[in-house]
Coordinates of C-alpha atoms and ligand atoms in Angstrom, one line a residue:
M1347 CA 95.9 73.0 89.3
T1348 CA 97.8 71.2 91.7
T1349 CA 100.1 68.5 90.5
V1350 CA 100.7 65.7 93.0
I1351 CA 103.8 63.3 92.6
C1352 CA 103.2 60.0 94.4
P1353 CA 106.2 59.8 96.8
Y1354 CA 106.1 56.0 96.4
C1355 CA 106.2 55.4 92.5
F1356 CA 106.6 59.1 91.3
D1357 CA 103.4 58.8 89.4
R1358 CA 102.7 62.6 88.3
S1359 CA 98.9 63.4 88.4
S1360 CA 96.6 66.1 88.9
A1361 CA 95.1 66.3 92.6
A1362 CA 91.5 66.4 91.2
K1363 CA 91.9 62.9 89.5
L1364 CA 93.1 61.1 92.4
P1365 CA 90.8 58.2 93.6
Y1366 CA 89.8 57.6 97.3
R1367 CA 89.9 54.7 99.5
C1368 CA 87.0 53.6 101.6
L1369 CA 87.6 53.5 105.3
M1370 CA 85.0 50.9 105.8
S1371 CA 84.0 52.5 108.9
P1372 CA 80.4 51.5 110.1
S1373 CA 78.1 54.6 110.7
G1374 CA 74.7 54.0 109.9
V1375 CA 74.7 56.2 106.7
R1376 CA 71.6 55.0 104.8
G1377 CA 71.3 52.6 107.6
G1378 CA 73.5 50.4 105.3
M1379 CA 76.1 48.0 106.0
P1380 CA 79.9 49.0 105.9
C1381 CA 82.1 48.1 103.1
G1382 CA 84.2 44.8 103.4
P1383 CA 87.7 44.8 102.4
E1384 CA 88.7 43.9 98.7
R1385 CA 91.8 42.5 97.1
D1386 CA 94.0 45.3 96.3
D1387 CA 96.3 43.7 93.5
V1388 CA 97.6 47.0 92.2
W1389 CA 99.2 48.0 95.8
A1390 CA 100.0 44.5 96.3
G1391 CA 101.8 44.2 92.8
F1392 CA 103.6 47.3 93.5
M1393 CA 104.9 46.3 97.2
G1394 CA 106.3 43.0 95.9
P1395 CA 106.0 39.5 97.1
G1396 CA 106.7 40.4 100.8
V1397 CA 103.0 41.7 101.3
P1398 CA 101.2 38.6 103.1
P1399 CA 97.8 37.4 101.7
A1400 CA 95.7 39.2 104.5
A1401 CA 97.5 42.6 104.3
R1402 CA 96.4 42.6 100.5
M1403 CA 92.8 42.8 101.5
R1404 CA 92.2 46.6 101.9
G1405 CA 89.4 49.3 101.8
P1406 CA 87.8 49.6 98.4
V1407 CA 89.2 52.0 96.0
F1408 CA 87.0 54.4 94.1
T1409 CA 86.8 57.1 91.7
P1410 CA 84.0 59.4 92.5
A1411 CA 81.5 60.3 89.7
R1412 CA 82.8 63.7 88.1
G1413 CA 79.9 65.9 89.4
V1414 CA 80.6 64.9 93.1
A1415 CA 84.4 65.5 92.9
A1416 CA 83.7 68.8 91.2
L1417 CA 81.1 69.9 93.3
R1418 CA 83.1 69.2 96.6
S1419 CA 86.1 70.9 95.3
G1420 CA 84.2 73.8 94.2
L1421 CA 82.4 74.2 97.4
L1422 CA 85.6 73.5 99.5
G1423 CA 87.8 75.6 97.5
G1424 CA 90.3 73.1 97.1
T1425 CA 90.8 69.8 95.5
A1426 CA 92.0 67.3 97.8
G1427 CA 91.3 68.6 101.7
S1428 CA 87.8 67.4 100.9
S1429 CA 85.7 64.0 101.8
V1430 CA 83.7 62.2 99.4
P1431 CA 81.0 59.7 100.0
C1432 CA 82.0 56.0 99.0
P1433 CA 79.2 54.8 96.4
G1434 CA 79.4 51.4 98.1
C1435 CA 78.4 52.4 101.7
G1436 CA 77.6 56.3 101.7
V1437 CA 80.3 57.1 104.3
S1438 CA 82.7 59.9 103.4
T1439 CA 86.5 59.3 103.2
P1440 CA 89.3 61.8 102.9
V1441 CA 91.9 59.2 101.8
R1442 CA 93.2 59.7 98.5
V1443 CA 95.3 57.0 96.8
C1444 CA 98.0 56.9 94.0
R1445 CA 96.6 56.1 90.7
S1446 CA 99.3 53.9 89.2
C1447 CA 100.3 52.3 92.8
H1448 CA 97.3 52.6 94.8
S1449 CA 99.6 53.6 98.0
D1450 CA 97.4 55.7 100.4
L1451 CA 98.4 59.5 100.4
P1452 CA 98.4 61.4 103.8
S1453 CA 95.2 63.5 103.7
D1454 CA 96.8 66.9 103.5
Y1455 CA 99.3 65.8 101.0
C1456 CA 97.4 66.7 97.9
D1457 CA 96.6 70.3 99.0
Q1458 CA 99.8 71.7 97.4
D1459 CA 102.6 71.1 94.8
S1460 CA 105.4 68.8 95.6
R1461 CA 109.1 69.2 95.7
I1462 CA 110.9 66.2 95.8
I1463 CA 114.7 66.4 97.5
A1464 CA 116.8 63.5 96.7
L1465 CA 119.6 62.9 99.4
V1466 CA 122.7 60.9 98.3
G1467 CA 125.9 60.3 99.7
P1468 CA 128.3 57.1 100.5
K1469 CA 127.6 55.0 103.3
A1470 CA 128.0 56.6 106.6
S1471 CA 128.5 59.9 105.1
G1472 CA 126.0 61.3 107.7
K1473 CA 122.9 61.2 105.8
S1474 CA 120.4 59.9 108.5
T1475 CA 121.9 62.0 111.0
Y1476 CA 121.7 65.0 108.8
V1477 CA 118.1 64.8 107.6
S1478 CA 117.1 64.5 111.5
V1479 CA 118.9 67.4 112.8
L1480 CA 117.9 69.3 109.5
V1481 CA 114.2 68.7 110.4
N1482 CA 114.8 69.7 114.1
E1483 CA 116.7 73.0 113.0
L1484 CA 114.0 73.8 110.4
N1485 CA 111.4 73.7 113.1
Q1486 CA 113.3 75.9 115.5
R1487 CA 116.2 78.2 114.6
V1488 CA 115.6 78.5 110.9
G1489 CA 111.9 78.5 111.2
Q1490 CA 112.1 81.3 113.4
A1491 CA 114.3 83.3 111.2
Y1492 CA 111.8 82.8 108.0
G1493 CA 108.5 82.7 109.9
A1494 CA 108.1 79.3 108.5
S1495 CA 107.1 76.2 109.9
L1496 CA 107.5 72.4 108.9
A1497 CA 105.1 69.7 109.5
A1498 CA 105.3 65.7 109.3
M1499 CA 102.7 64.2 107.1
G1500 CA 101.4 61.1 107.7
Q1501 CA 101.9 58.3 110.4
S1502 CA 105.1 56.8 109.1
T1503 CA 107.0 60.2 108.9
Q1504 CA 105.7 61.3 112.2
Q1505 CA 106.7 58.2 113.9
R1506 CA 110.4 58.4 112.4
D1507 CA 110.5 61.8 113.4
R1508 CA 109.5 61.1 117.0
E1509 CA 112.0 58.0 117.3
M1510 CA 114.9 59.7 115.7
A1511 CA 114.6 63.0 118.1
E1512 CA 114.3 60.8 121.3
D1513 CA 117.5 58.8 120.1
L1514 CA 119.6 62.0 118.9
Y1515 CA 118.2 64.6 121.4
E1516 CA 117.4 62.7 124.5
R1517 CA 119.1 59.3 124.6
L1518 CA 122.1 60.9 122.7
R1519 CA 122.1 57.9 120.3
L1520 CA 123.3 58.3 116.7
P1521 CA 121.2 56.4 114.1
D1522 CA 121.9 52.9 113.2
A1523 CA 123.0 52.2 109.4
T1524 CA 120.0 52.7 107.1
R1525 CA 118.5 49.2 105.7
P1526 CA 119.4 48.7 102.2
A1527 CA 116.5 48.7 99.7
A1528 CA 116.7 44.9 98.9
L1529 CA 115.5 44.4 102.4
G1530 CA 112.0 46.4 101.8
F1531 CA 111.4 50.0 100.6
N1532 CA 112.3 52.7 103.1
D1533 CA 109.2 55.2 103.2
P1534 CA 109.6 58.6 102.0
L1535 CA 109.8 61.3 104.6
L1536 CA 106.8 63.9 103.9
Y1537 CA 106.6 67.2 104.9
R1538 CA 104.4 70.4 104.6
L1539 CA 106.8 73.3 104.5
S1540 CA 104.8 76.9 105.3
V1541 CA 106.4 79.8 104.2
P1542 CA 105.1 83.4 104.7
R1543 CA 104.8 85.4 101.1
S1544 CA 104.2 88.9 100.5
G1545 CA 103.0 90.1 97.3
R1546 CA 100.8 92.4 95.5
L1547 CA 97.9 90.5 96.5
G1548 CA 98.6 91.0 100.0
N1549 CA 100.1 88.6 102.4
G1550 CA 99.5 85.0 102.7
T1551 CA 101.2 81.5 103.3
R1552 CA 102.8 79.5 100.6
H1553 CA 102.7 75.6 101.5
T1554 CA 105.0 73.2 99.5
T1555 CA 105.2 69.3 100.4
L1556 CA 108.9 68.3 100.5
V1557 CA 109.6 64.7 100.0
F1558 CA 113.1 63.4 101.1
F1559 CA 114.5 59.9 100.9
D1560 CA 116.9 58.9 103.1
A1561 CA 118.6 55.9 101.3
A1562 CA 121.3 53.4 102.4
G1563 CA 124.7 54.6 101.3
E1564 CA 125.0 50.8 99.5
D1565 CA 122.1 51.4 97.4
L1566 CA 123.8 54.2 95.8
A1567 CA 127.2 52.6 95.7
G1568 CA 127.2 51.8 92.1
A1569 CA 125.1 52.4 88.8
E1570 CA 123.5 49.1 89.2
A1571 CA 122.4 49.6 92.7
M1572 CA 121.3 53.0 91.8
D1573 CA 118.9 51.7 89.4
R1574 CA 116.5 51.2 92.1
Y1575 CA 116.4 54.8 92.8
T1576 CA 116.2 55.9 89.1
R1577 CA 112.5 57.1 89.4
Y1578 CA 113.1 58.9 92.4
L1579 CA 116.4 60.5 91.3
S1580 CA 114.8 61.5 88.0
A1581 CA 111.8 63.1 89.7
A1582 CA 114.0 65.0 92.1
D1583 CA 113.6 68.8 91.9
G1584 CA 117.1 69.1 93.9
I1585 CA 119.6 66.8 94.9
V1586 CA 121.7 67.0 98.0
L1587 CA 125.1 65.2 97.8
L1588 CA 126.8 64.5 100.9
V1589 CA 130.5 64.2 100.9
D1590 CA 132.3 62.9 103.8
P1591 CA 135.6 64.6 104.2
L1592 CA 137.0 61.6 106.6
Q1593 CA 136.6 59.4 103.6
L1594 CA 139.2 61.2 101.5
G1595 CA 142.7 60.1 101.6
S1596 CA 144.3 63.2 101.8
V1597 CA 142.2 64.7 104.6
R1598 CA 142.9 61.6 106.6
D1599 CA 146.7 62.0 106.1
R1600 CA 146.2 66.1 107.0
L1601 CA 144.2 65.7 110.3
P1602 CA 146.3 66.0 113.5
V1603 CA 146.4 62.6 115.5
H1604 CA 143.4 63.0 117.4
D1605 CA 141.7 61.2 120.3
G1606 CA 138.3 61.2 118.5
P1607 CA 136.5 58.1 117.5
P1608 CA 138.3 55.9 114.7
L1609 CA 137.7 57.2 111.4
P1610 CA 135.2 55.6 109.1
M1611 CA 135.7 53.2 106.5
V1612 CA 136.5 54.4 103.1
E1613 CA 133.4 53.8 100.9
T1614 CA 132.4 54.5 97.3
P1615 CA 134.3 58.0 96.3
P1616 CA 131.9 60.9 96.1
Q1617 CA 133.2 61.5 92.2
Q1618 CA 131.9 57.9 91.3
I1619 CA 128.6 58.8 92.9
A1620 CA 128.4 62.2 91.2
A1621 CA 129.1 60.5 88.0
D1622 CA 126.6 57.8 88.1
L1623 CA 124.1 60.1 89.3
A1624 CA 124.7 62.6 86.4
A1625 CA 124.7 59.1 84.0
Q1626 CA 121.2 58.1 85.4
L1627 CA 119.8 61.8 85.2
R1628 CA 121.1 62.2 81.5
A1629 CA 119.4 58.9 80.6
H1630 CA 116.1 60.4 81.7
G1631 CA 116.2 63.4 79.6
K1632 CA 117.7 65.7 82.2
G1633 CA 120.6 66.4 80.2
G1634 CA 120.4 70.2 79.5
S1635 CA 122.8 72.4 77.3
R1636 CA 126.2 70.9 76.3
G1637 CA 125.4 67.5 78.1
R1638 CA 125.4 68.9 81.7
V1639 CA 122.3 67.9 83.9
S1640 CA 119.7 70.6 84.6
T1641 CA 118.7 69.5 88.2
P1642 CA 120.2 71.7 90.6
I1643 CA 123.0 69.9 93.1
A1644 CA 124.0 70.9 96.4
V1645 CA 127.2 69.4 97.4
A1646 CA 127.7 69.3 101.0
V1647 CA 130.8 68.3 102.8
T1648 CA 129.8 66.8 106.1
K1649 CA 131.4 66.5 109.5
S1650 CA 132.9 69.8 109.3
D1651 CA 133.6 69.8 113.1
M1652 CA 136.6 67.7 112.1
L1653 CA 138.0 70.0 109.8
K1654 CA 138.7 72.8 112.5
S1655 CA 142.4 72.4 112.5
L1656 CA 142.3 73.0 108.7
L1657 CA 140.2 76.3 108.9
D1658 CA 141.1 79.6 109.3
P1659 CA 139.6 81.0 112.5
H1660 CA 137.6 83.5 110.2
S1661 CA 136.2 80.8 107.9
P1662 CA 132.4 81.0 107.2
L1663 CA 132.3 77.2 108.0
L1664 CA 132.7 77.7 111.8
R1665 CA 129.3 79.8 112.0
N1666 CA 125.7 79.4 110.9
A1667 CA 124.4 81.8 108.3
S1668 CA 122.6 85.0 109.7
H1669 CA 119.3 84.8 107.4
P1670 CA 119.1 88.6 107.6
Q1671 CA 115.4 89.6 107.8
G1672 CA 114.1 86.2 107.1
T1673 CA 116.1 86.3 103.4
F1674 CA 118.5 83.8 101.9
D1675 CA 121.9 85.5 101.9
E1676 CA 123.4 85.1 98.4
D1677 CA 126.8 86.7 99.6
D1678 CA 127.1 84.3 102.4
R1679 CA 126.3 81.2 100.3
L1680 CA 129.2 82.5 97.8
A1681 CA 131.6 82.7 100.5
V1682 CA 130.8 79.4 101.8
H1683 CA 131.2 77.8 98.1
E1684 CA 134.6 79.5 97.5
E1685 CA 135.7 78.2 100.6
I1686 CA 134.9 74.7 100.1
R1687 CA 135.8 74.9 96.4
S1688 CA 139.6 75.8 97.5
L1689 CA 139.4 73.3 100.2
L1690 CA 138.4 70.4 97.9
T1691 CA 141.0 71.7 95.2
D1692 CA 143.5 71.4 97.9
W1693 CA 142.7 67.8 98.9
D1694 CA 142.4 66.2 95.4
S1695 CA 143.7 68.7 93.2
G1696 CA 140.2 69.6 92.1
A1697 CA 139.3 66.5 90.5
L1698 CA 135.7 66.4 92.4
V1699 CA 134.8 69.9 91.5
R1700 CA 136.1 69.5 87.9
Q1701 CA 133.6 66.5 87.5
L1702 CA 130.6 68.3 89.1
E1703 CA 131.2 71.1 86.8
L1704 CA 131.1 69.0 83.8
D1705 CA 128.4 67.1 84.7
F1706 CA 126.0 69.8 86.4
S1707 CA 124.8 73.1 85.2
R1708 CA 123.3 74.4 88.6
L1709 CA 125.9 73.6 91.3
S1710 CA 126.5 75.0 94.7
L1711 CA 129.2 73.8 97.4
F1712 CA 128.4 73.4 101.2
G1713 CA 130.0 72.7 104.3
L1714 CA 128.1 71.4 107.3
S1715 CA 128.1 69.7 110.6
A1716 CA 125.1 67.9 112.0
L1717 CA 126.9 67.3 115.2
G1718 CA 128.9 70.1 115.7
A1719 CA 131.5 68.0 117.6
P1720 CA 132.9 64.7 116.8
P1721 CA 131.3 61.6 118.8
P1722 CA 133.0 60.8 122.1
A1723 CA 136.1 59.0 121.5
D1724 CA 135.1 56.2 124.2
A1725 CA 131.5 55.9 122.9
P1726 CA 131.8 56.5 119.1
A1727 CA 127.8 55.4 118.5
D1728 CA 126.8 58.3 121.0
V1729 CA 126.0 62.0 120.3
P1730 CA 128.5 64.6 121.8
K1731 CA 127.5 65.0 125.4
S1732 CA 126.1 68.5 124.8
G1733 CA 123.5 67.2 122.3
P1734 CA 123.7 68.1 118.6
Q1735 CA 125.0 71.8 117.8
P1736 CA 124.5 71.9 114.1
V1737 CA 126.5 74.3 111.9
R1738 CA 125.0 75.3 108.4
V1739 CA 122.7 72.1 108.1
E1740 CA 119.8 74.3 106.6
D1741 CA 121.9 75.9 103.8
P1742 CA 121.7 73.3 100.8
L1743 CA 118.0 72.9 101.3
L1744 CA 117.2 76.8 101.5
W1745 CA 119.6 77.2 98.4
L1746 CA 117.3 74.6 96.6
L1747 CA 114.1 76.2 97.7
A1748 CA 115.3 79.9 97.1
H1749 CA 116.4 78.5 93.4
R1750 CA 112.8 77.5 93.0
G1751 CA 111.4 81.0 94.2
L1752 CA 110.2 79.4 97.4
L1753 CA 112.3 81.6 99.7
P1754 CA 113.1 85.5 99.7
V1755 CA 116.5 86.2 98.5
R1756 CA 119.2 88.7 99.3
A1757 CA 120.9 89.2 96.0
A1758 CA 124.9 89.1 95.9
G1759 CA 126.5 92.5 96.5
K1760 CA 123.2 94.1 97.5
E1761 CA 122.0 95.2 101.0
R1762 CA 118.5 95.4 99.8
V1763 CA 115.9 92.6 99.7
K1764 CA 114.9 91.4 96.4
Ligands
GTP3282 N1 132.3 64.5 113.3 C1 131.0 64.1 113.0 N2 130.6 62.5 112.7 C2 129.2 62.5 112.3 C3 128.5 63.8 111.9 N3 127.1 63.1 111.4 C4 127.3 61.9 111.4 N4 128.6 61.6 111.9 C5 129.3 60.2 111.9 O1 128.9 59.4 110.5 C6 128.3 58.2 111.2 C7 127.2 57.8 110.1 O2 126.1 58.5 110.3 P1 124.8 58.3 109.4 O3 123.8 59.5 109.4 O4 124.3 57.0 110.0 O5 125.3 58.1 107.8 P2 124.3 57.6 106.6 O6 124.9 58.3 105.6 O7 123.0 57.7 107.1 O8 124.8 56.0 106.7 P3 124.1 54.8 105.8 O9 122.6 54.6 106.1 O10 124.8 53.4 106.2 O11 124.4 55.2 104.5 C8 127.7 58.4 112.5 O12 127.6 57.3 113.2 C9 128.6 59.3 113.3 O13 129.7 58.6 113.7 C10 128.9 65.0 112.4 O14 128.2 65.9 112.1 N5 130.0 65.1 112.7
MG3283 MG1 121.5 56.4 107.0
ZN3284 ZN1 102.1 55.7 93.4
ZN3285 ZN1 82.6 52.2 101.3

């Protein structure tokens, strides 16, 4: 049974139980009239008072008679890719809606299990830049290494990807600050990740829906603000916490006088975000043994391009992982983990790492750069002239996926593929 988690309200449902929305398209089926719009108070209630009255009128939502849905799913060998005729007008519709909030789900969203990845970090830590560069890398270099592909699902994700890619890779412009949730809920980013799978029953492909949120830093700046994201955080299968080294006092003191762009403002300390996050998750039953949260957390130091002068020339942070034979390399992950651990210990006497280790039972440390070089000194809102040259952006997500058994792993200390 495929379990679908609504990426808007996080209601969990079996795919077979999701209602449909009539598209109100005229097609002359039964010579009848097309359906007219109906007031969707469930959806309007979820979206809040900002929805104008006219927008509340939407295609009627219906739950197909049991026999119809079962027959369809049996015939088509799946539960959700199918269309079902509207009982009002007889025209088939593929559009599924969430039972609880009536948000429309992209038609291919319900065909596979979903994994929610929460992306958190202080303001200007690099979340929006990271997620766009990550998507691009997964589609290209990393996709090639694993024989995997990533497809944006639904119009809103496709449009945002297009706009962000044009800005970052063509116009060489950095993203604007993300708008806080008080100004309207930012849509989740929805992707279908397809990874080849070889098993006893032969080779095939495993599809997983990935849901990312690119929250505004100020929405994560305190326990109260974070409350808005509670459902999202507690539904997460994995968390990526970005730490901006340029916002840490001791790193700022250690950087050589440089001619790069001005250093960012110091925002919420990552330690506080981690502590608030752990408290939220514990309050939602994610506290495991000995009070530590069981949700896996990947903590990534961003903007590693600015740290070159503090690193050994052989540091693993200076090059991408090799992904030998399309596997996630545990030795390489551990080398990065230890390197970041010792850097953090040096920077703040290990306060952040200690806090993370006390709060989270599944933790791995990463270091990455989305741009590969600092923005030009004379144009701090621009991508470096050579375009983004990312280093290690994929590691945190791949670790979370490998952790869930969604990627082949080369175990630590072994040459062999597990
Ligand atoms: N040196 C360096 N700077 C970066 C990198 N990625 C982002 N930055 C800088 O960090 C700034 C903020 O990046 P964003 O991606 O907008 O950060 P954010 O976390 O989404 O910020 P909010 O949406 O306001 O929470 C950018 O304008 C760049 O100046 C990187 O890889 N290297
Ligand atoms: Mg942002
Ligand atoms: Zn919903
Ligand atoms: Zn209809």
